[in-house]
């Protein structure tokens, strides 16, 4: 797990540039640094040593010196691939997974991607064909950004590396901002930075003289709604699931350093921890976040699970003021505005893992996308149920059951519940049916956009752009699969794996591994009948069945508790951080030019005096604050030192 | 009276939910929910405003979109409550 940067094209002082690019992302790879340059290409690498500790230095070249790779991530099936390659006569000089990619490329060219099981991003210089091959893993665990400047092509694991390139500067992309304030994340390849892009998950890019081509090498696919499923026996399906998940966990325990596990107290990380506990030779270490507020805290479940597994458990408290204390750093690492504070506790959690001396942790992330765990899937089902009897005064009460943790809903009438969720009035054939209330509710935050920004965005509709990116087969899928696709293809890589995942873990040089995102498990789950995943209003049914012997009943039967953290409340009150007042102040907001200063001042006052704010106000507050911090950090609008400087 | 109530309600909605943004088109019949002006927490804020400002009690059964989902409906609802005889 590491970070890299590089270029294609003749670059003056290329080594000095690569030094700067890798220094900017040194947090991703604090163990070693390496450079490779040739006449018209360069690669720089910052290494976090996990596999092949003594001989896995990068960039790594093959025996001929014609192929050189800079690689971030892990190939979990490298042991099996290496044996297959040896049987074909390949000779290996190192014990690393990196070298396996070089030999596979030599054997298969870019088709080698089809046999890799891993979380990766890499840049491979093919000197024979004078081309740079860039690739990213299927689900989007590892990041890869690129830009063009003065006719040359540059790339890096984080945007920070690209901001070291002379002439490349940080400027907010207004369309990306609109997407974030509607969909929670930019639609790749767009990023928050104008003219800086990311390679989409499961995509391959080939850069050579005069051309750049991009294509997917894998896609998330679901069966047609009416197609017969091969999974008719639930018990057999559960057994197959268990075998796949066990294998996905087993190969993710491969490392030359100890592997720990996050343990949130929920179903998913309890399952991964339980499986890993039986595979950790020296015993498993587990890590969690606790909250002061009872509304967010899950420590009782965490401790119960840690005791049940006999793990060595550590936790970090996220108390009042902690989120505000780390939030500027959080934005420096997310490199994009965010609407929730949820990444901040994860930033603290990866710091705890680092202090404990570990570099690798398993997480339960991905299970909600793959096995239909999110409330939004149930919500869509209830909305369709209500839509069949629009005047019903009984059916909308189901919404209250879905969100017992939202006080604003508990006291609402059936009529209001139906209105809030668009039940009855929504078009059932809307491709975004499942997510429309969320997108509409989030888009309400754009109320705070400045007149100039609104004029710039005039006529733009982020949700419509999302629709334009859906595959042709989408309309033939079951509604649950459509909703799962929207989560797994867009929000998962755009927010969960990025702002809450890779970026928070790598801020402290920690590699997260995701057994639920093993592509073979993902493909298996996509083929399961919808009712095996969401049974009535019970989420992740088949996963519970497949793993019930692993967990105490209190965990295996536990209803989904969404991971949340205190939002605007974290930034207001007597102990509010000074930077918040500065960033949200009228002068600062006016200087940024993106928001209406007077409206922001009123929002700040409202959240300060009435902390029980609703979703719209909380999301707007965090979104505006994070955007202001983004401007300060990357463009130096407030006079703070710019990352680009 | 109704005009005064309507002005007062509109001022509250603009100040509290639109944060003073008067550029927002807020037609008297426009749905506050469908236009993203108000969410589930906002409805409770609106009820608190009505009770505090007009000294009336809003029963749970009254908290429905038919009474509260547009400026006109809110104004009419308040006016009807004020006009109703107080019962023990």
PDB file of N, CA, C and O in Angstrom, chain A residues 204-257:
ATOM      1  N   UNK A 204      -9.165   1.036 -17.476  1.00  0.00           N
ATOM      2  CA  UNK A 204      -7.790   0.954 -17.958  1.00  0.00           C
ATOM      3  C   UNK A 204      -7.554   2.163 -18.853  1.00  0.00           C
ATOM      4  O   UNK A 204      -8.430   2.530 -19.641  1.00  0.00           O
ATOM      5  N   UNK A 205      -6.402   2.777 -18.702  1.00  0.00           N
ATOM      6  CA  UNK A 205      -6.075   3.927 -19.545  1.00  0.00           C
ATOM      7  C   UNK A 205      -4.701   3.701 -20.170  1.00  0.00           C
ATOM      8  O   UNK A 205      -3.773   3.302 -19.472  1.00  0.00           O
ATOM      9  N   UNK A 206      -4.619   3.921 -21.460  1.00  0.00           N
ATOM     10  CA  UNK A 206      -3.332   3.777 -22.138  1.00  0.00           C
ATOM     11  C   UNK A 206      -2.944   5.130 -22.726  1.00  0.00           C
ATOM     12  O   UNK A 206      -3.691   5.725 -23.510  1.00  0.00           O
ATOM     13  N   UNK A 207      -1.787   5.595 -22.291  1.00  0.00           N
ATOM     14  CA  UNK A 207      -1.292   6.904 -22.718  1.00  0.00           C
ATOM     15  C   UNK A 207      -0.080   6.672 -23.605  1.00  0.00           C
ATOM     16  O   UNK A 207       0.896   6.027 -23.184  1.00  0.00           O
ATOM     17  N   UNK A 208      -0.145   7.139 -24.819  1.00  0.00           N
ATOM     18  CA  UNK A 208       1.020   7.056 -25.700  1.00  0.00           C
ATOM     19  C   UNK A 208       1.086   8.305 -26.552  1.00  0.00           C
ATOM     20  O   UNK A 208       0.213   9.168 -26.472  1.00  0.00           O
ATOM     21  N   UNK A 209       2.143   8.395 -27.328  1.00  0.00           N
ATOM     22  CA  UNK A 209       2.353   9.608 -28.107  1.00  0.00           C
ATOM     23  C   UNK A 209       1.119   9.916 -28.953  1.00  0.00           C
ATOM     24  O   UNK A 209       0.701   9.112 -29.773  1.00  0.00           O
ATOM     25  N   UNK A 210       0.510  11.033 -28.693  1.00  0.00           N
ATOM     26  CA  UNK A 210      -0.596  11.490 -29.518  1.00  0.00           C
ATOM     27  C   UNK A 210      -1.964  10.960 -29.152  1.00  0.00           C
ATOM     28  O   UNK A 210      -2.953  11.346 -29.774  1.00  0.00           O
ATOM     29  N   UNK A 211      -2.056  10.066 -28.167  1.00  0.00           N
ATOM     30  CA  UNK A 211      -3.395   9.560 -27.841  1.00  0.00           C
ATOM     31  C   UNK A 211      -3.499   9.092 -26.391  1.00  0.00           C
ATOM     32  O   UNK A 211      -2.532   8.638 -25.796  1.00  0.00           O
ATOM     33  N   UNK A 212      -4.715   9.223 -25.864  1.00  0.00           N
ATOM     34  CA  UNK A 212      -5.053   8.678 -24.553  1.00  0.00           C
ATOM     35  C   UNK A 212      -6.359   7.915 -24.731  1.00  0.00           C
ATOM     36  O   UNK A 212      -7.353   8.481 -25.207  1.00  0.00           O
ATOM     37  N   UNK A 213      -6.352   6.633 -24.425  1.00  0.00           N
ATOM     38  CA  UNK A 213      -7.591   5.857 -24.560  1.00  0.00           C
ATOM     39  C   UNK A 213      -7.965   5.255 -23.206  1.00  0.00           C
ATOM     40  O   UNK A 213      -7.092   4.878 -22.421  1.00  0.00           O
ATOM     41  N   UNK A 214      -9.249   5.202 -22.954  1.00  0.00           N
ATOM     42  CA  UNK A 214      -9.754   4.672 -21.689  1.00  0.00           C
ATOM     43  C   UNK A 214     -10.866   3.687 -21.981  1.00  0.00           C
ATOM     44  O   UNK A 214     -11.711   3.939 -22.845  1.00  0.00           O
ATOM     45  N   UNK A 215     -10.871   2.580 -21.244  1.00  0.00           N
ATOM     46  CA  UNK A 215     -11.974   1.631 -21.411  1.00  0.00           C
ATOM     47  C   UNK A 215     -12.158   0.826 -20.129  1.00  0.00           C
ATOM     48  O   UNK A 215     -11.202   0.621 -19.372  1.00  0.00           O
ATOM     49  N   UNK A 216     -13.402   0.364 -19.888  1.00  0.00           N
ATOM     50  CA  UNK A 216     -13.614  -0.498 -18.723  1.00  0.00           C
ATOM     51  C   UNK A 216     -13.107  -1.905 -19.020  1.00  0.00           C
ATOM     52  O   UNK A 216     -13.187  -2.370 -20.151  1.00  0.00           O
ATOM     53  N   UNK A 217     -12.577  -2.575 -18.020  1.00  0.00           N
ATOM     54  CA  UNK A 217     -12.180  -3.975 -18.192  1.00  0.00           C
ATOM     55  C   UNK A 217     -13.094  -4.904 -17.396  1.00  0.00           C
ATOM     56  O   UNK A 217     -12.962  -6.125 -17.438  1.00  0.00           O
ATOM     57  N   UNK A 218     -14.038  -4.324 -16.665  1.00  0.00           N
ATOM     58  CA  UNK A 218     -14.998  -5.100 -15.854  1.00  0.00           C
ATOM     59  C   UNK A 218     -16.179  -4.186 -15.600  1.00  0.00           C
ATOM     60  O   UNK A 218     -16.034  -2.961 -15.612  1.00  0.00           O
ATOM     61  N   UNK A 219     -17.349  -4.757 -15.385  1.00  0.00           N
ATOM     62  CA  UNK A 219     -18.486  -3.918 -15.017  1.00  0.00           C
ATOM     63  C   UNK A 219     -19.387  -4.677 -14.040  1.00  0.00           C
ATOM     64  O   UNK A 219     -19.469  -5.913 -14.080  1.00  0.00           O
ATOM     65  N   UNK A 220     -19.997  -3.918 -13.176  1.00  0.00           N
ATOM     66  CA  UNK A 220     -20.956  -4.473 -12.226  1.00  0.00           C
ATOM     67  C   UNK A 220     -22.257  -4.724 -12.980  1.00  0.00           C
ATOM     68  O   UNK A 220     -22.813  -3.803 -13.582  1.00  0.00           O
ATOM     69  N   UNK A 221     -22.730  -5.942 -12.938  1.00  0.00           N
ATOM     70  CA  UNK A 221     -23.885  -6.297 -13.759  1.00  0.00           C
ATOM     71  C   UNK A 221     -24.881  -7.123 -12.932  1.00  0.00           C
ATOM     72  O   UNK A 221     -24.480  -7.848 -12.025  1.00  0.00           O
ATOM     73  N   UNK A 222     -26.140  -6.973 -13.251  1.00  0.00           N
ATOM     74  CA  UNK A 222     -27.192  -7.731 -12.559  1.00  0.00           C
ATOM     75  C   UNK A 222     -28.030  -8.464 -13.604  1.00  0.00           C
ATOM     76  O   UNK A 222     -28.102  -8.041 -14.768  1.00  0.00           O
ATOM     77  N   UNK A 223     -28.688  -9.539 -13.191  1.00  0.00           N
ATOM     78  CA  UNK A 223     -29.528 -10.268 -14.155  1.00  0.00           C
ATOM     79  C   UNK A 223     -30.779  -9.466 -14.514  1.00  0.00           C
ATOM     80  O   UNK A 223     -31.225  -8.619 -13.734  1.00  0.00           O
ATOM     81  N   UNK A 224     -31.331  -9.762 -15.659  1.00  0.00           N
ATOM     82  CA  UNK A 224     -32.606  -9.155 -16.032  1.00  0.00           C
ATOM     83  C   UNK A 224     -33.672  -9.546 -15.012  1.00  0.00           C
ATOM     84  O   UNK A 224     -33.641 -10.649 -14.455  1.00  0.00           O
ATOM     85  N   UNK A 225     -34.611  -8.638 -14.804  1.00  0.00           N
ATOM     86  CA  UNK A 225     -35.630  -8.811 -13.762  1.00  0.00           C
ATOM     87  C   UNK A 225     -36.366 -10.153 -13.878  1.00  0.00           C
ATOM     88  O   UNK A 225     -36.635 -10.804 -12.880  1.00  0.00           O
ATOM     89  N   UNK A 226     -36.677 -10.541 -15.094  1.00  0.00           N
ATOM     90  CA  UNK A 226     -37.491 -11.743 -15.273  1.00  0.00           C
ATOM     91  C   UNK A 226     -36.665 -12.992 -15.561  1.00  0.00           C
ATOM     92  O   UNK A 226     -37.229 -14.070 -15.778  1.00  0.00           O
ATOM     93  N   UNK A 227     -35.363 -12.854 -15.576  1.00  0.00           N
ATOM     94  CA  UNK A 227     -34.527 -14.023 -15.874  1.00  0.00           C
ATOM     95  C   UNK A 227     -34.549 -14.990 -14.688  1.00  0.00           C
ATOM     96  O   UNK A 227     -34.490 -14.562 -13.538  1.00  0.00           O
ATOM     97  N   UNK A 228     -34.635 -16.277 -14.950  1.00  0.00           N
ATOM     98  CA  UNK A 228     -34.607 -17.243 -13.838  1.00  0.00           C
ATOM     99  C   UNK A 228     -33.241 -17.222 -13.156  1.00  0.00           C
ATOM    100  O   UNK A 228     -32.212 -17.120 -13.813  1.00  0.00           O
ATOM    101  N   UNK A 229     -33.249 -17.271 -11.812  1.00  0.00           N
ATOM    102  CA  UNK A 229     -31.990 -17.248 -11.073  1.00  0.00           C
ATOM    103  C   UNK A 229     -31.479 -18.665 -10.891  1.00  0.00           C
ATOM    104  O   UNK A 229     -32.261 -19.607 -10.734  1.00  0.00           O
ATOM    105  N   UNK A 230     -30.160 -18.831 -10.893  1.00  0.00           N
ATOM    106  CA  UNK A 230     -29.602 -20.156 -10.612  1.00  0.00           C
ATOM    107  C   UNK A 230     -29.662 -20.451  -9.114  1.00  0.00           C
ATOM    108  O   UNK A 230     -29.463 -21.571  -8.684  1.00  0.00           O
ATOM    109  N   UNK A 231     -29.957 -19.392  -8.316  1.00  0.00           N
ATOM    110  CA  UNK A 231     -29.997 -19.574  -6.863  1.00  0.00           C
ATOM    111  C   UNK A 231     -31.448 -19.746  -6.406  1.00  0.00           C
ATOM    112  O   UNK A 231     -32.131 -18.782  -6.081  1.00  0.00           O
ATOM    113  N   UNK A 232     -31.912 -20.968  -6.410  1.00  0.00           N
ATOM    114  CA  UNK A 232     -33.282 -21.214  -5.968  1.00  0.00           C
ATOM    115  C   UNK A 232     -33.315 -21.782  -4.555  1.00  0.00           C
ATOM    116  O   UNK A 232     -34.342 -21.736  -3.888  1.00  0.00           O
ATOM    117  N   UNK A 233     -32.209 -22.334  -4.112  1.00  0.00           N
ATOM    118  CA  UNK A 233     -32.128 -22.952  -2.786  1.00  0.00           C
ATOM    119  C   UNK A 233     -31.372 -22.007  -1.856  1.00  0.00           C
ATOM    120  O   UNK A 233     -30.161 -21.815  -1.998  1.00  0.00           O
ATOM    121  N   UNK A 234     -32.117 -21.425  -0.903  1.00  0.00           N
ATOM    122  CA  UNK A 234     -31.497 -20.413  -0.041  1.00  0.00           C
ATOM    123  C   UNK A 234     -30.357 -20.987   0.804  1.00  0.00           C
ATOM    124  O   UNK A 234     -29.329 -20.348   0.998  1.00  0.00           O
ATOM    125  N   UNK A 235     -30.538 -22.190   1.269  1.00  0.00           N
ATOM    126  CA  UNK A 235     -29.502 -22.785   2.112  1.00  0.00           C
ATOM    127  C   UNK A 235     -28.207 -23.001   1.318  1.00  0.00           C
ATOM    128  O   UNK A 235     -27.105 -22.728   1.805  1.00  0.00           O
ATOM    129  N   UNK A 236     -28.370 -23.482   0.099  1.00  0.00           N
ATOM    130  CA  UNK A 236     -27.185 -23.697  -0.744  1.00  0.00           C
ATOM    131  C   UNK A 236     -26.513 -22.367  -1.061  1.00  0.00           C
ATOM    132  O   UNK A 236     -25.276 -22.259  -1.073  1.00  0.00           O
ATOM    133  N   UNK A 237     -27.332 -21.352  -1.296  1.00  0.00           N
ATOM    134  CA  UNK A 237     -26.772 -20.027  -1.585  1.00  0.00           C
ATOM    135  C   UNK A 237     -26.007 -19.489  -0.381  1.00  0.00           C
ATOM    136  O   UNK A 237     -24.927 -18.894  -0.521  1.00  0.00           O
ATOM    137  N   UNK A 238     -26.556 -19.724   0.813  1.00  0.00           N
ATOM    138  CA  UNK A 238     -25.878 -19.252   2.028  1.00  0.00           C
ATOM    139  C   UNK A 238     -24.544 -19.967   2.206  1.00  0.00           C
ATOM    140  O   UNK A 238     -23.543 -19.360   2.612  1.00  0.00           O
ATOM    141  N   UNK A 239     -24.512 -21.244   1.899  1.00  0.00           N
ATOM    142  CA  UNK A 239     -23.254 -22.000   2.021  1.00  0.00           C
ATOM    143  C   UNK A 239     -22.216 -21.497   1.021  1.00  0.00           C
ATOM    144  O   UNK A 239     -21.028 -21.361   1.344  1.00  0.00           O
ATOM    145  N   UNK A 240     -22.676 -21.205  -0.183  1.00  0.00           N
ATOM    146  CA  UNK A 240     -21.743 -20.699  -1.200  1.00  0.00           C
ATOM    147  C   UNK A 240     -21.214 -19.318  -0.795  1.00  0.00           C
ATOM    148  O   UNK A 240     -20.031 -19.020  -0.950  1.00  0.00           O
ATOM    149  N   UNK A 241     -22.128 -18.518  -0.267  1.00  0.00           N
ATOM    150  CA  UNK A 241     -21.723 -17.179   0.207  1.00  0.00           C
ATOM    151  C   UNK A 241     -20.645 -17.309   1.290  1.00  0.00           C
ATOM    152  O   UNK A 241     -19.621 -16.627   1.254  1.00  0.00           O
ATOM    153  N   UNK A 242     -20.890 -18.192   2.241  1.00  0.00           N
ATOM    154  CA  UNK A 242     -19.947 -18.370   3.348  1.00  0.00           C
ATOM    155  C   UNK A 242     -18.564 -18.794   2.831  1.00  0.00           C
ATOM    156  O   UNK A 242     -17.529 -18.296   3.292  1.00  0.00           O
ATOM    157  N   UNK A 243     -18.570 -19.694   1.866  1.00  0.00           N
ATOM    158  CA  UNK A 243     -17.290 -20.156   1.322  1.00  0.00           C
ATOM    159  C   UNK A 243     -16.553 -19.024   0.612  1.00  0.00           C
ATOM    160  O   UNK A 243     -15.337 -18.847   0.783  1.00  0.00           O
ATOM    161  N   UNK A 244     -17.285 -18.248  -0.158  1.00  0.00           N
ATOM    162  CA  UNK A 244     -16.654 -17.130  -0.875  1.00  0.00           C
ATOM    163  C   UNK A 244     -16.131 -16.075   0.092  1.00  0.00           C
ATOM    164  O   UNK A 244     -15.032 -15.534  -0.092  1.00  0.00           O
ATOM    165  N   UNK A 245     -16.931 -15.767   1.116  1.00  0.00           N
ATOM    166  CA  UNK A 245     -16.519 -14.736   2.073  1.00  0.00           C
ATOM    167  C   UNK A 245     -15.318 -15.202   2.893  1.00  0.00           C
ATOM    168  O   UNK A 245     -14.399 -14.417   3.185  1.00  0.00           O
ATOM    169  N   UNK A 246     -15.311 -16.456   3.240  1.00  0.00           N
ATOM    170  CA  UNK A 246     -14.171 -17.004   3.993  1.00  0.00           C
ATOM    171  C   UNK A 246     -12.900 -16.918   3.153  1.00  0.00           C
ATOM    172  O   UNK A 246     -11.837 -16.509   3.644  1.00  0.00           O
ATOM    173  N   UNK A 247     -13.001 -17.285   1.896  1.00  0.00           N
ATOM    174  CA  UNK A 247     -11.832 -17.221   1.019  1.00  0.00           C
ATOM    175  C   UNK A 247     -11.404 -15.762   0.790  1.00  0.00           C
ATOM    176  O   UNK A 247     -10.207 -15.453   0.779  1.00  0.00           O
ATOM    177  N   UNK A 248     -12.390 -14.881   0.621  1.00  0.00           N
ATOM    178  CA  UNK A 248     -12.064 -13.452   0.434  1.00  0.00           C
ATOM    179  C   UNK A 248     -11.326 -12.915   1.649  1.00  0.00           C
ATOM    180  O   UNK A 248     -10.390 -12.109   1.524  1.00  0.00           O
ATOM    181  N   UNK A 249     -11.722 -13.361   2.831  1.00  0.00           N
ATOM    182  CA  UNK A 249     -11.052 -12.916   4.057  1.00  0.00           C
ATOM    183  C   UNK A 249      -9.667 -13.553   4.167  1.00  0.00           C
ATOM    184  O   UNK A 249      -8.685 -12.877   4.511  1.00  0.00           O
ATOM    185  N   UNK A 250      -9.595 -14.839   3.840  1.00  0.00           N
ATOM    186  CA  UNK A 250      -8.319 -15.557   3.970  1.00  0.00           C
ATOM    187  C   UNK A 250      -7.219 -14.896   3.129  1.00  0.00           C
ATOM    188  O   UNK A 250      -6.116 -14.632   3.628  1.00  0.00           O
ATOM    189  N   UNK A 251      -7.531 -14.587   1.883  1.00  0.00           N
ATOM    190  CA  UNK A 251      -6.460 -14.018   1.049  1.00  0.00           C
ATOM    191  C   UNK A 251      -6.177 -12.566   1.437  1.00  0.00           C
ATOM    192  O   UNK A 251      -5.106 -12.047   1.131  1.00  0.00           O
ATOM    193  N   UNK A 252      -7.121 -11.942   2.155  1.00  0.00           N
ATOM    194  CA  UNK A 252      -6.865 -10.574   2.636  1.00  0.00           C
ATOM    195  C   UNK A 252      -6.107 -10.556   3.960  1.00  0.00           C
ATOM    196  O   UNK A 252      -5.796  -9.489   4.478  1.00  0.00           O
ATOM    197  N   UNK A 253      -5.846 -11.715   4.503  1.00  0.00           N
ATOM    198  CA  UNK A 253      -5.000 -11.799   5.700  1.00  0.00           C
ATOM    199  C   UNK A 253      -3.532 -11.976   5.300  1.00  0.00           C
ATOM    200  O   UNK A 253      -2.652 -12.039   6.162  1.00  0.00           O
ATOM    201  N   UNK A 254      -3.283 -12.080   3.992  1.00  0.00           N
ATOM    202  CA  UNK A 254      -1.914 -12.265   3.535  1.00  0.00           C
ATOM    203  C   UNK A 254      -1.121 -10.970   3.694  1.00  0.00           C
ATOM    204  O   UNK A 254      -1.466  -9.943   3.130  1.00  0.00           O
ATOM    205  N   UNK A 255      -0.052 -11.040   4.453  1.00  0.00           N
ATOM    206  CA  UNK A 255       0.828  -9.885   4.631  1.00  0.00           C
ATOM    207  C   UNK A 255       2.042 -10.349   5.417  1.00  0.00           C
ATOM    208  O   UNK A 255       1.973 -11.358   6.134  1.00  0.00           O
ATOM    209  N   UNK A 256       3.113  -9.625   5.272  1.00  0.00           N
ATOM    210  CA  UNK A 256       4.311  -9.922   6.050  1.00  0.00           C
ATOM    211  C   UNK A 256       4.335  -9.104   7.332  1.00  0.00           C
ATOM    212  O   UNK A 256       5.371  -9.008   7.987  1.00  0.00           O
ATOM    213  N   UNK A 257       3.214  -8.472   7.640  1.00  0.00           N
ATOM    214  CA  UNK A 257       3.045  -7.717   8.888  1.00  0.00           C
ATOM    215  C   UNK A 257       1.690  -8.130   9.478  1.00  0.00           C
ATOM    216  O   UNK A 257       0.849  -8.670   8.762  1.00  0.00           O
TER     217      UNK A 257
END
